Short mmCIF file of C-alpha atoms in Angstrom, two decimals:
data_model
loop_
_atom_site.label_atom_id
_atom_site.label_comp_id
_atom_site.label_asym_id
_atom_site.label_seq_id
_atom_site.Cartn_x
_atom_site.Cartn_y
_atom_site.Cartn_z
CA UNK A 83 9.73 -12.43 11.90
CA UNK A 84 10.56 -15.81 9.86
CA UNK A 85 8.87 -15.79 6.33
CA UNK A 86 7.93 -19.64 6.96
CA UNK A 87 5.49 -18.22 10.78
CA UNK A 88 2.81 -16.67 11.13
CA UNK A 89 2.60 -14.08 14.09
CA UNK A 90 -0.27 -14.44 16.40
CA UNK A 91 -1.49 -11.83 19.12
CA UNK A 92 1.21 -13.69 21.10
CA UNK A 93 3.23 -16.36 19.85
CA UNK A 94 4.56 -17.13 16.41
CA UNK A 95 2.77 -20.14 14.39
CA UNK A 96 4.82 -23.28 13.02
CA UNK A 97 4.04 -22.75 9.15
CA UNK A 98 2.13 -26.33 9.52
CA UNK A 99 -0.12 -24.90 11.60
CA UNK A 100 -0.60 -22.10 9.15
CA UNK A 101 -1.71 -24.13 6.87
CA UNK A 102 -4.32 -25.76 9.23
CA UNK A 103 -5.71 -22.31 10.70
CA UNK A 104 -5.66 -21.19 7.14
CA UNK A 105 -7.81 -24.31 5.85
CA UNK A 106 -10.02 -23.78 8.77
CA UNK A 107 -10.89 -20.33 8.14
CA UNK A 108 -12.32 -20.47 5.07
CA UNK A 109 -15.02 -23.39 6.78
CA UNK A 110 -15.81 -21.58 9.99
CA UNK A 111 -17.23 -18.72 7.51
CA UNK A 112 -18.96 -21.13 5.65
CA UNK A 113 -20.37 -22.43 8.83
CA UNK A 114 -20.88 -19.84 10.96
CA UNK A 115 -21.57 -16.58 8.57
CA UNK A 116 -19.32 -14.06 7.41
CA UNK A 117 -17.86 -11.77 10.39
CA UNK A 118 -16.90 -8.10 9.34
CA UNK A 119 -13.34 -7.90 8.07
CA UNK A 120 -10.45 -6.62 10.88
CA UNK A 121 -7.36 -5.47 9.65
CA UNK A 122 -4.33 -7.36 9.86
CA UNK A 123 -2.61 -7.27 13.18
CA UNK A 124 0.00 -4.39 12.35
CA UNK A 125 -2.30 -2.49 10.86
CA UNK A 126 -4.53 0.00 13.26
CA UNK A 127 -7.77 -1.39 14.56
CA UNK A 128 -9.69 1.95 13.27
CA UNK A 129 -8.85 1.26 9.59
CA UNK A 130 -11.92 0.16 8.18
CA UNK A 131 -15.74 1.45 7.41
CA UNK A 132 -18.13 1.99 10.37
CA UNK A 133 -21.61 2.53 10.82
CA UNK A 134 -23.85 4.30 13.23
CA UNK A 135 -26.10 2.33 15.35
CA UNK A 136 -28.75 3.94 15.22
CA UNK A 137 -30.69 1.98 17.72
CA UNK A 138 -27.83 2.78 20.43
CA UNK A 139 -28.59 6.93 19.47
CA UNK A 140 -28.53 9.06 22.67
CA UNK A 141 -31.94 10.56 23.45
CA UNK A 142 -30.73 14.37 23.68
CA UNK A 143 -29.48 13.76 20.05
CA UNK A 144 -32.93 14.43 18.40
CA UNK A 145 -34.41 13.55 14.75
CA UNK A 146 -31.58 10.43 13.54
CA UNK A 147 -30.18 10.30 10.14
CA UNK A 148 -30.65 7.76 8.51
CA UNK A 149 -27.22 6.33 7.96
CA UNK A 150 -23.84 7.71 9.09
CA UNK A 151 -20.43 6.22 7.76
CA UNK A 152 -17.15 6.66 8.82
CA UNK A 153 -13.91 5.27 6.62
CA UNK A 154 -10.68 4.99 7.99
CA UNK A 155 -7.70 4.61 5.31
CA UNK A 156 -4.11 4.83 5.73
CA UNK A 157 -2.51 6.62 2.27
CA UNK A 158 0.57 6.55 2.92
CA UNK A 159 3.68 8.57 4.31
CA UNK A 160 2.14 8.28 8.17
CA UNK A 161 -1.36 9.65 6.69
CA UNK A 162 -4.44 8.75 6.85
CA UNK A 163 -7.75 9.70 5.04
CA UNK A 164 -11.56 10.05 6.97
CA UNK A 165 -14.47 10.24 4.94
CA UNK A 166 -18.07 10.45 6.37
CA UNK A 167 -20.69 10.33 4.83
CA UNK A 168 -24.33 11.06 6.80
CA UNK A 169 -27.27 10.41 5.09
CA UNK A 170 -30.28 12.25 6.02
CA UNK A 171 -34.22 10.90 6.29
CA UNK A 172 -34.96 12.99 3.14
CA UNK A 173 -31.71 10.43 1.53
CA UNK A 174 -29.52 13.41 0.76
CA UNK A 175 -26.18 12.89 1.88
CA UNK A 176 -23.56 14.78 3.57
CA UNK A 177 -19.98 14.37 2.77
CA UNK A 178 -16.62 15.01 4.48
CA UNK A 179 -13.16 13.89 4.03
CA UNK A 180 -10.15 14.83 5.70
CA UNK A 181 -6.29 13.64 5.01
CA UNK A 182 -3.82 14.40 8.40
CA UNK A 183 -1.00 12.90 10.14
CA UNK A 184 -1.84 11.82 13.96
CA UNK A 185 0.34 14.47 15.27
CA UNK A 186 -1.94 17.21 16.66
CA UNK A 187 -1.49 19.63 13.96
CA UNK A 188 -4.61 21.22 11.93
CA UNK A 189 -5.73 20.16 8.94
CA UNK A 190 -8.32 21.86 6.51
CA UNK A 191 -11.27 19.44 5.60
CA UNK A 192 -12.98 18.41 2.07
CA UNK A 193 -16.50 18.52 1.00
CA UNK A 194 -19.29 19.53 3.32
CA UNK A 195 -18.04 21.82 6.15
CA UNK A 196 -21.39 22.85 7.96
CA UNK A 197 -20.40 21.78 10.90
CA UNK A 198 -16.08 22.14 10.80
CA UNK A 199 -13.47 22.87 8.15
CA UNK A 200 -11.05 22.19 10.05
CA UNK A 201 -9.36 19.54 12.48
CA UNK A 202 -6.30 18.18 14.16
CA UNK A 203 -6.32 14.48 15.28
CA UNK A 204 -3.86 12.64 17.71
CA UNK A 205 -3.80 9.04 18.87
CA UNK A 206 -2.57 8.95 22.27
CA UNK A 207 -2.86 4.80 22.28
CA UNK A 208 -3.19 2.62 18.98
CA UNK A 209 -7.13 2.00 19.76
CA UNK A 210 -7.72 5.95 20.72
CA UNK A 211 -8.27 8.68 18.72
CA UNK A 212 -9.24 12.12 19.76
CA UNK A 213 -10.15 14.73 16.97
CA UNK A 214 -10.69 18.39 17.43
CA UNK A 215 -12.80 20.23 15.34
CA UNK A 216 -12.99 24.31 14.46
CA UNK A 217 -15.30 26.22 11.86
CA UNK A 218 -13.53 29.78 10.97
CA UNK A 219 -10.86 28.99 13.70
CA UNK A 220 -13.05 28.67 16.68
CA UNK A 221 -13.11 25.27 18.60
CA UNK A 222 -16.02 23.45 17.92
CA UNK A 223 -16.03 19.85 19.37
CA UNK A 224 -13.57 17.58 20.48
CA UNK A 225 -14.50 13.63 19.40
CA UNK A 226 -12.57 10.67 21.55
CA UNK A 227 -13.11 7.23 19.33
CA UNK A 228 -12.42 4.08 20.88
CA UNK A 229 -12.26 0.82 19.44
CA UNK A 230 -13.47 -1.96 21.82
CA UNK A 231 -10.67 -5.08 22.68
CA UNK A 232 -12.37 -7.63 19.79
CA UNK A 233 -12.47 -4.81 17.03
CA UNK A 234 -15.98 -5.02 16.25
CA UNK A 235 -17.13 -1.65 17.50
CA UNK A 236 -15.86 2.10 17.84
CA UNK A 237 -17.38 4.25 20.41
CA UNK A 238 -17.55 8.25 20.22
CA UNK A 239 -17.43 10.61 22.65
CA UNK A 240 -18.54 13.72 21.49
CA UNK A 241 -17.56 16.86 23.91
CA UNK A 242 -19.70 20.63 23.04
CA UNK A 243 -21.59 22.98 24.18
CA UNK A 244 -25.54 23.79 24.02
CA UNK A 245 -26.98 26.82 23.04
CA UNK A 246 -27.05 28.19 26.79
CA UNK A 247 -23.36 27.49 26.82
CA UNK A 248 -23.69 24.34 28.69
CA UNK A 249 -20.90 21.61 28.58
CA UNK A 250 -22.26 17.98 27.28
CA UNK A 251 -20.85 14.70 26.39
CA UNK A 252 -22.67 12.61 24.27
CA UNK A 253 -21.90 8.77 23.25
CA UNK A 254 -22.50 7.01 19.48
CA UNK A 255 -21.38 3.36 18.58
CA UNK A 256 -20.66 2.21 15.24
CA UNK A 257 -19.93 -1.34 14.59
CA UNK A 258 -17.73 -2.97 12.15
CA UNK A 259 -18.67 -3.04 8.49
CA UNK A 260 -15.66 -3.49 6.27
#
């Protein structure tokens, strides 16, 4: 790529017209509000902070939290760091962080590990994530997160079983906050 363009999603910009997208920017958030931030196109549409809808919650979830985070950050040499943080009616918060390479390969977690201390995460396309999840080396879940084509929101799938031993899939969306 020339240092005087700009890439686009799919053509690369004069440097004039730089200039003019980049003066126009600045007044279609003055005019129109501040959107959420997206990461810059060669960077992975998860990276980024997310939060739960909570008006979107499945039914068969029961009592919500109150607020549920998720933060994506790349730290360096092909890893990248997940911290969630769930906050809980009573405001008490829960908090998790895990650092791991998208290859598949377990990693232990950090922080609150009621529900895992362990996972392994893969990205079989650059908007899809699937993480597995164990406590004491048994499988848990397994969590599929989409982001949608305009960036603005990240789906969950979330596979398990009940207490009968019943398979279930239940959807969350989060939407866009940093």
């Amino acid at each position: 790529m020339r240092l005087n363009a700009v890439r686009t999603k799919e053509t690369i910009m004069p440097h004039s017209q730089s200039r003019f997208a980049a003066l126009l920017l600045p007044a279609a958030l003055l005019i129109g509000g501040a959107a959420p931030a997206r990461p810059t196109p060669d960077a992975s549409p998860f990276l980024g902070t997310w939060e739960l809808d909570l008006s979107r919650m499945p039914d068969s979830y029961g009592p919500p939290p109150k607020r549920v985070t998720f933060t994506f950050r790349d730290v360096g040499a092909g890893q990248w760091r997940t911290e969630i943080d769930i906050t809980a009616p009573d405001d008490s918060v829960r908090h998790s962080a895990v650092q791991y390479r998208r290859d598949g390969r377990m990693v232990p977690g950090e922080g609150d590990t009621g529900e895992a201390d362990s996972a392994a995460f893969l990205s079989p396309a650059p908007n899809v994530l699937v993480m597995g999840l164990a406590k004491n080396r048994t499988l848990g879940a397994v969590r599929t997160y989409v982001i949608s084509a305009d960036g603005r929101e990240m789906t969950e799938s979330a596979a398990n079983v009940d207490e009968t031993g019943a398979p279930f899939v239940r959807s969350f969306h989060f939407r866009r906050i940093r």
